[in-house]
């Protein structure tokens, strides 16, 4: 409070009678106010008649200290001059002696508004970090002058300037005249057509012409007119160069070239998705307008818009990413030795960028679902030593040749547990990846022990360590803690917050200990349910390869899976739910991999029909889908699916999951032999035409 003693007593009395609990400090000079502003101040009550220290002086000091603190003016008598002065200086409210009883309500209101403003600023900061982390050029132009109003860090890095320098610039200030005219013409087409368009452009950046694939979409105002233009551009120069290198290599088979051409067509899939994207944009616009209809519903409406946006965008982005990652993996495994060093490097760059974007989508969606409580815990038997070994294999790929020992130490009493395997795998992979990222040499150890009724998992590293002052913020998604770590070790900053939320969902807790320069230890404690002493998973004793029926309406996805599982399983195929039921009853597969978003008959209903049919009711069905919501998982479980895998598929995880359910299903096979295929199917296998 900036007030005299008598004013202070009157104000304190009103606050006390109202039960308003607050820590107050009275100042009467500029020096005293400066010292107070050095701490935390939620609101300032200022008397307008304080001798030698008025409202203007208070506002000036707040501005000098960089503090945006709400100001409430107290005056013994409400006068026009007081009101005008308060309004001119931006005061939040004016309270006189006669109306002093409403001061507690005014203060509570302003404190609430100030805290909401801080929270909104933090959310905006997180969104800016996400956009800056994307490996694509992201920008927004105003529709009238086509000048930049938003530019992400990738844009600035590409031009070797700052983001602030880019704002307000036009294409004519960034590119040669011919290129700028071409970009402006494209922008006009997008704004006039009011729909998403995709362009292949040549743009000169840092003195070099590069090839970009740009997606541009208009942002419409309430009247339906284009107000802004949003653009996302990917530098495809290296991928084009990689394709040319492959074409010039006489040792590469026609089959590999064909797969590369199909991979190049993945972006064409985006063109075919324009209608769905436009529909999503319209839905988001309607939701935005509903959110403006009343402040009382603002929070709920925004939550619904965020959920719809994340769910739809996740599914739309996973489809092309599945193709990109799948074909990169196939080419690297099948033709890796024949590629030139440049070609292999370029393919690795493509794969790395795709995985970076996929990781961002996954982390954001998982955090959103966890914080909103839209997740279910699915308890199932887990071989913890096997799971940790698989997670370590993933970690090994991140070491990039560094001399680091990876150690797994699982006590016998916790080798078989019951928990949610998907969530536990996410926790372990995030902790191990974090350790690998910040360890240059030494050792990374993952250990598991029983402590009473709790499972204790520790991940220890000999890396750079974390400063003690940063430990309280380690799991805070609003602040990325890198400490003294090298800049090249920076990550997305969402892995540890995601670990905390996942551990919380499983009913446990996570903590960290660290010494700067000596390494870190992360400890996860979870409620433990030890599996009964049951037989270990046994390998199937048969000379015939297990038969898998893969159901997916995408020929591209079926081609990828058929090739990555070649020599391990026989693959049968179906394009929709109706074909799946017919093929399964005819050929009796050992296991079914079922996509959920299928034409004619969706995967949920197809699974229910399989489980109701006496010939195939015993066959395990694993859901395979780009949907990652808890609702989709629950529906799959209720339909009869024994597991749920999300696209893009990880080969090792897929094979491990399939083998686990094949082994556990052996003892549940029907007593009669229902696996006799029709004569036509038998003839196809004998002639080698089975797909």
PDB file of C-alpha atoms in Angstrom, residues 69 77 139 298 333-334 517 614 672:
ATOM      1  CA  UNK A  69       1.169  -4.756 -11.302  1.00  0.00           C
ATOM      2  CA  UNK A  77     -13.740  11.524  -1.653  1.00  0.00           C
ATOM      3  CA  UNK A 139       5.287 -18.298 -40.884  1.00  0.00           C
ATOM      4  CA  UNK A 298     -14.492 -20.135 -22.233  1.00  0.00           C
ATOM      5  CA  UNK A 333      18.112 -52.171 -44.323  1.00  0.00           C
ATOM      6  CA  UNK A 334      17.773 -53.623 -47.847  1.00  0.00           C
ATOM      7  CA  UNK A 517      29.634 -32.816 -13.694  1.00  0.00           C
ATOM      8  CA  UNK A 614     -16.553 -70.415 -33.515  1.00  0.00           C
ATOM      9  CA  UNK A 672     -10.390 -79.731 -33.164  1.00  0.00           C
TER      10      UNK A 672
END
